[in-house]
PDB file of C-alpha atoms in Angstrom:
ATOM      1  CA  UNK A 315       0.000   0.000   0.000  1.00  0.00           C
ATOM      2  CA  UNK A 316       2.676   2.497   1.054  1.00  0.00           C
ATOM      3  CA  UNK A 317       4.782   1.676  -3.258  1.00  0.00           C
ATOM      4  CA  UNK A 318       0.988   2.585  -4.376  1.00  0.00           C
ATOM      5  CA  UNK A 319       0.858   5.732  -2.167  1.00  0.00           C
ATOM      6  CA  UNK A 320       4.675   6.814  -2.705  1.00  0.00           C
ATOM      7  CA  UNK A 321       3.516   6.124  -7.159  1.00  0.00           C
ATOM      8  CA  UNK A 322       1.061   8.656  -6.909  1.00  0.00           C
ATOM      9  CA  UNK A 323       3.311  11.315  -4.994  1.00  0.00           C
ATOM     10  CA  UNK A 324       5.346  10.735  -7.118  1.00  0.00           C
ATOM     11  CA  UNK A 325       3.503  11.153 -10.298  1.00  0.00           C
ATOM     12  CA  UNK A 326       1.621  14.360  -8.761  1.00  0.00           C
ATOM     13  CA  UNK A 327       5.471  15.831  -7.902  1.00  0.00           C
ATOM     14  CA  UNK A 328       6.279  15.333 -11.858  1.00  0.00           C
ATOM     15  CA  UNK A 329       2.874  16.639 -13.631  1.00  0.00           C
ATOM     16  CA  UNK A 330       3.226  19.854 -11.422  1.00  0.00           C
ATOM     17  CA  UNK A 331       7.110  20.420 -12.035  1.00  0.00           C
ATOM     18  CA  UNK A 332       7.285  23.471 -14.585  1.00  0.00           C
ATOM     19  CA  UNK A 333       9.042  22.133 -17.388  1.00  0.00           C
ATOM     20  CA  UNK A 334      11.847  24.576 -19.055  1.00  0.00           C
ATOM     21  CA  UNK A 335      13.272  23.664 -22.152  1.00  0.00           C
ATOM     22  CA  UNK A 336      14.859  24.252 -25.482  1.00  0.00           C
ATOM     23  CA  UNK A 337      14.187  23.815 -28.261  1.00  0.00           C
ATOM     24  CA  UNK A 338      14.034  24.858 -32.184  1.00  0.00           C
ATOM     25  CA  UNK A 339      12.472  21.363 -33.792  1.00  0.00           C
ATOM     26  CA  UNK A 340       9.085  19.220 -33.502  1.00  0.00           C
ATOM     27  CA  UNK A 341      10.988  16.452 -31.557  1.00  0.00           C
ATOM     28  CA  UNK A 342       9.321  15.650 -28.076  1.00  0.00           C
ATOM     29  CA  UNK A 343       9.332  12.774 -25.614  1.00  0.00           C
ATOM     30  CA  UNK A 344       5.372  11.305 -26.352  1.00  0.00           C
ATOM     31  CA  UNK A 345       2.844  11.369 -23.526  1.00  0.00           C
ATOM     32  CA  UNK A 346       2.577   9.182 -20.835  1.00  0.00           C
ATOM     33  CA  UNK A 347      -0.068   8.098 -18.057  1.00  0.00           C
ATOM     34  CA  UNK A 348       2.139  10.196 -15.656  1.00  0.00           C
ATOM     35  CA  UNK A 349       2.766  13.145 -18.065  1.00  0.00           C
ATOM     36  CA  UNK A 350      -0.093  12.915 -20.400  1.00  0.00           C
ATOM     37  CA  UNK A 351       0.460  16.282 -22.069  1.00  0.00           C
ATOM     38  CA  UNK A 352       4.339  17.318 -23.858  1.00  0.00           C
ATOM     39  CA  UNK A 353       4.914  20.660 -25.717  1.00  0.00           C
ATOM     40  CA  UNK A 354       7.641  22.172 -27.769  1.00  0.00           C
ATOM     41  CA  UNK A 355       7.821  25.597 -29.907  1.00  0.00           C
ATOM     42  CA  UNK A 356       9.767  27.182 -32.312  1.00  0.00           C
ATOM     43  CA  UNK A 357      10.396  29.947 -34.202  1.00  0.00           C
ATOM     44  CA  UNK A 358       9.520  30.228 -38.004  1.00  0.00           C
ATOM     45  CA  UNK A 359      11.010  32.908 -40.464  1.00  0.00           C
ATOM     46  CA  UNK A 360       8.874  34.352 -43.011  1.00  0.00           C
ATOM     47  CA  UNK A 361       9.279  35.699 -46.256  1.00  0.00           C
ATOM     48  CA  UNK A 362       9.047  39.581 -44.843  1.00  0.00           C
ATOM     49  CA  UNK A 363      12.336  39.309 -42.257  1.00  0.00           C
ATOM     50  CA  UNK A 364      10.977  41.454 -39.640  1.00  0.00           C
ATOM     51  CA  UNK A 365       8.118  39.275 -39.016  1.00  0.00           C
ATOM     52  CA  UNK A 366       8.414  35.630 -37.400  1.00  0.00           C
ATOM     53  CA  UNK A 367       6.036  32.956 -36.638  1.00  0.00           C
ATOM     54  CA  UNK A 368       6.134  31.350 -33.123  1.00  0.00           C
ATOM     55  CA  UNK A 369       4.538  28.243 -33.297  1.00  0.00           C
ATOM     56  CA  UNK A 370       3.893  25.662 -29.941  1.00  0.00           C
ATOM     57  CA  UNK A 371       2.749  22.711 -30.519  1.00  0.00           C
ATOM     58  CA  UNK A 372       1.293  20.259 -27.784  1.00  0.00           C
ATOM     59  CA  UNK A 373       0.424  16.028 -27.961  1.00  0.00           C
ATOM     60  CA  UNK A 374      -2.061  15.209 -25.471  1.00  0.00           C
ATOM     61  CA  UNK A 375      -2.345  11.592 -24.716  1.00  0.00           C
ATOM     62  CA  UNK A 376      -5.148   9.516 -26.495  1.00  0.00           C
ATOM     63  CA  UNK A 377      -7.913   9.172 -23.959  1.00  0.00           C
ATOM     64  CA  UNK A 378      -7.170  12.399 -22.615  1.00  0.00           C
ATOM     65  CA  UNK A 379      -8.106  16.098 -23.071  1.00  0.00           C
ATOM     66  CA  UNK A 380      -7.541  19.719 -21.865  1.00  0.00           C
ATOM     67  CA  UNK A 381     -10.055  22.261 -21.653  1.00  0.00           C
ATOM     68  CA  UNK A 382     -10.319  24.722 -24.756  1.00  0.00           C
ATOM     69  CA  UNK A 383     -13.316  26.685 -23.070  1.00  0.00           C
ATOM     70  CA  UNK A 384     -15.235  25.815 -19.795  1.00  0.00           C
ATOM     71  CA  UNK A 385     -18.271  27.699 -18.375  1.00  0.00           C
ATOM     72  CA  UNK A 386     -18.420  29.414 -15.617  1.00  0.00           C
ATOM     73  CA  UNK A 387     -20.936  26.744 -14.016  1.00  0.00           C
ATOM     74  CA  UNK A 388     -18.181  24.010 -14.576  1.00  0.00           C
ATOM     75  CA  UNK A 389     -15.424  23.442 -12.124  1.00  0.00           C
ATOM     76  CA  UNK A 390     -12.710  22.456 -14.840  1.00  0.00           C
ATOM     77  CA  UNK A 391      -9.702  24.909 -15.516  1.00  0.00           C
ATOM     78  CA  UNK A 392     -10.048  26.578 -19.095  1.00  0.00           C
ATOM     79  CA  UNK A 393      -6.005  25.905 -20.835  1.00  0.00           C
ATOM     80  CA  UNK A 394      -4.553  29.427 -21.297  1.00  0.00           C
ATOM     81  CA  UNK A 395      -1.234  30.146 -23.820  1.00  0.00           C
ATOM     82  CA  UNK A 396       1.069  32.818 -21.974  1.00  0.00           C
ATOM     83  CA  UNK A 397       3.386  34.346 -24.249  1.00  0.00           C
ATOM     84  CA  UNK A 398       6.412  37.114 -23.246  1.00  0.00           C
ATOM     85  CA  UNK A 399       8.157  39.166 -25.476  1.00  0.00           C
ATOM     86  CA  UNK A 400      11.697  40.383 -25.048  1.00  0.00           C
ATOM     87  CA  UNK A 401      11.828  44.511 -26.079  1.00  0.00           C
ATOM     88  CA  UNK A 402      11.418  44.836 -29.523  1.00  0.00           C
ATOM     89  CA  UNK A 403       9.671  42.085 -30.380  1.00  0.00           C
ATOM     90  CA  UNK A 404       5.655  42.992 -30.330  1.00  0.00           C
ATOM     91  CA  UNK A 405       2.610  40.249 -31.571  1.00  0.00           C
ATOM     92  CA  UNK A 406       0.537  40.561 -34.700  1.00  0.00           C
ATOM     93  CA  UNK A 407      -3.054  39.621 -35.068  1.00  0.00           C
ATOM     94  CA  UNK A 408      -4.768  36.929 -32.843  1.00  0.00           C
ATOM     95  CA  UNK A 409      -3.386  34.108 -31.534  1.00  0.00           C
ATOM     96  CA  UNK A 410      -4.265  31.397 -33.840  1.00  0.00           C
ATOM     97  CA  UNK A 411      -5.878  28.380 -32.169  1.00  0.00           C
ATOM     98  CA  UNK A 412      -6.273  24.965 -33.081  1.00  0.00           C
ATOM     99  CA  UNK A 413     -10.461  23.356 -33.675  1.00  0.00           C
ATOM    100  CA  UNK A 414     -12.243  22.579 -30.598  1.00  0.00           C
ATOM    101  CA  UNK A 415     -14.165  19.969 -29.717  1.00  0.00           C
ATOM    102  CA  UNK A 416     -17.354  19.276 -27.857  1.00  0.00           C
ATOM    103  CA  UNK A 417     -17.273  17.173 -25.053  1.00  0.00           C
ATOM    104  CA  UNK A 418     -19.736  15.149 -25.089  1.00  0.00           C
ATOM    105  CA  UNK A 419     -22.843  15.166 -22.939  1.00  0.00           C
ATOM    106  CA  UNK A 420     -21.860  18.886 -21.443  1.00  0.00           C
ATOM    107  CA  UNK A 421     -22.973  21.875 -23.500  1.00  0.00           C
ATOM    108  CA  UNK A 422     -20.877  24.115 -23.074  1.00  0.00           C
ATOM    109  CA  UNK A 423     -17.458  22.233 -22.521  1.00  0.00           C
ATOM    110  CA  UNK A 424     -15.280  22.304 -25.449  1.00  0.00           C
ATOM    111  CA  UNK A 425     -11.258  20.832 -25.281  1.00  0.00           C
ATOM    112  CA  UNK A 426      -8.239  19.736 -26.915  1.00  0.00           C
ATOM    113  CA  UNK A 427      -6.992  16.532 -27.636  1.00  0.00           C
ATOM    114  CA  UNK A 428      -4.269  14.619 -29.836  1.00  0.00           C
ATOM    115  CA  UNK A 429      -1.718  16.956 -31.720  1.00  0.00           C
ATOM    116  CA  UNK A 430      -3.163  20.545 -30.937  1.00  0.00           C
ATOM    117  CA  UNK A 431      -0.895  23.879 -32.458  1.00  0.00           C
ATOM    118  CA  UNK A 432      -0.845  27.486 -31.464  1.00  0.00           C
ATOM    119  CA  UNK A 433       0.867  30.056 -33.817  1.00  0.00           C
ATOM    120  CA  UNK A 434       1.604  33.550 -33.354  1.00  0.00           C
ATOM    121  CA  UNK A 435       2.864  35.912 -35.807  1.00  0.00           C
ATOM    122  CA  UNK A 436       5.696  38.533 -33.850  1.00  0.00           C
ATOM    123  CA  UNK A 437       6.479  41.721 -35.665  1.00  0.00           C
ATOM    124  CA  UNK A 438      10.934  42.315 -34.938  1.00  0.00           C
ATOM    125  CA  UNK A 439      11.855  46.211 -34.524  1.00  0.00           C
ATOM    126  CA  UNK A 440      14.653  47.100 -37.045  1.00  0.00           C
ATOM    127  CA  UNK A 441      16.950  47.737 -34.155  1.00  0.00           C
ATOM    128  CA  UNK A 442      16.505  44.627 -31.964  1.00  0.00           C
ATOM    129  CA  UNK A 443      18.946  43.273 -30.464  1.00  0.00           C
ATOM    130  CA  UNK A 444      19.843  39.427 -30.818  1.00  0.00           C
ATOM    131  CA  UNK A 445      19.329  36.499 -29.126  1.00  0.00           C
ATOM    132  CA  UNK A 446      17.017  37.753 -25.975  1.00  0.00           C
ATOM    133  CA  UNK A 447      14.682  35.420 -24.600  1.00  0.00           C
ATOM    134  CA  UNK A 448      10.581  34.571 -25.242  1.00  0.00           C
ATOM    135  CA  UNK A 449       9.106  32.753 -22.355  1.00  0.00           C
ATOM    136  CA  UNK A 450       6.273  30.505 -24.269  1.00  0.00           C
ATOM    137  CA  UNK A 451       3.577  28.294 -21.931  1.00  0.00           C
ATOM    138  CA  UNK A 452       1.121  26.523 -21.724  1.00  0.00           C
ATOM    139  CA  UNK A 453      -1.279  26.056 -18.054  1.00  0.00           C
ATOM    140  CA  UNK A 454      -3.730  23.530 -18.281  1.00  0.00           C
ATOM    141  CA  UNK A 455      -5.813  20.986 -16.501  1.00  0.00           C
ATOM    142  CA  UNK A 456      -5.767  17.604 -17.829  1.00  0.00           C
ATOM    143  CA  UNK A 457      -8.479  14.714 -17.444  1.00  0.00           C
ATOM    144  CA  UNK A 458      -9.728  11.882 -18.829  1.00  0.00           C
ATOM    145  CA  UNK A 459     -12.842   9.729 -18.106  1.00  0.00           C
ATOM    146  CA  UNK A 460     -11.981   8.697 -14.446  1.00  0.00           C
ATOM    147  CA  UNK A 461      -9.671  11.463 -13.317  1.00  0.00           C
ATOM    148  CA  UNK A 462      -8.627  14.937 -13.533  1.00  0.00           C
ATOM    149  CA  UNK A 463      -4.767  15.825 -12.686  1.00  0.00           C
ATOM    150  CA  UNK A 464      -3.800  19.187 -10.838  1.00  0.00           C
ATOM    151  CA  UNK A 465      -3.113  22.129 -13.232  1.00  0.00           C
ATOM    152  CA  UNK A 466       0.105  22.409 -14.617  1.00  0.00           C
ATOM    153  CA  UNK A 467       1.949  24.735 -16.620  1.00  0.00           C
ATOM    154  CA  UNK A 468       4.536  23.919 -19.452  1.00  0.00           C
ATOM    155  CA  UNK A 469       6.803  26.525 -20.428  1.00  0.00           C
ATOM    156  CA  UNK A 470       9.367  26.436 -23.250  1.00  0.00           C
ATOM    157  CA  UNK A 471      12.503  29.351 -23.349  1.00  0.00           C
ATOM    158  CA  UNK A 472      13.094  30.096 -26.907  1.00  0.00           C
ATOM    159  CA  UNK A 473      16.470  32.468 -29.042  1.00  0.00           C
ATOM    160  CA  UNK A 474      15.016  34.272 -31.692  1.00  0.00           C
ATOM    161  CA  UNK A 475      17.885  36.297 -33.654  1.00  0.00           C
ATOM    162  CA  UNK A 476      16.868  38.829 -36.113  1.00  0.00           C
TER     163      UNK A 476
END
């Protein structure tokens, strides 16, 4: 009883760890039972070389989902992208989000599940200075049919060079 205990500290001591990382490709450890959601981002040049495409990408385990939108009646935590900008570097547009789905049986609860990709467009001042830092994440609440998890949040610490 006390290895099945210890498991599940364990596991709850891992999901809420903030993960930092680096990283400039699509490669990512896939999702397990104990950390059923992995991200990565990276930076994308364009063809007008003052604007950049951030792009985060996120596999959620099969059987599981986050929450795209939750109602204020529900007690689920909505997922929320967090983006910071080093000086110099501004957004453009909306965040573009991936489709939602329905879940079924509850109205107005909507989530995420499988491969799941935010992009942002990022406008670079003429006089910016190289290789500062953007702080990309993602918080989120992750379930599936028999439990929820705590909320976690996923950050990833990209370069971008002008």
């Amino acid at each position: 009883m006390r290895i099945k205990h210890f498991m599940v500290f364990i596991a709850f001591v891992a999901i809420n760890c903030t993960i930092v990382a680096q990283t400039t490709g699509n490669e990512f450890d896939a999702p397990t039972p104990v950390d059923p959601v992995k991200v990565n981002a990276s930076i994308v040049s364009t063809e007008d070389p003052t604007v950049k495409t951030l792009i985060f990408n996120a596999t959620i385990l099969e059987g599981y989902h986050i929450y795209a939108y939750v109602s204020p009646k529900d007690p689920y935590i909505q997922s929320k992208i967090e983006l910071k900008l080093p000086e110099g570097v501004t957004s453009i547009g909306e965040l573009q989000t991936p489709t939602i789905k329905a879940y079924p049986g509850k109205g107005e609860l909507y989530v995420y599940t499988g491969k799941i990709q935010f992009k942002q467009s990022m406008k670079i001042e003429a006089n910016y200075y190289n290789n500062n830092v953007i702080k990309c994440g993602l918080f989120y609440q992750t379930c599936n049919a028999n439990i929820c998890l705590p909320p976690t949040q996923k950050d990833v610490l990209l370069t971008i060079k002008n």
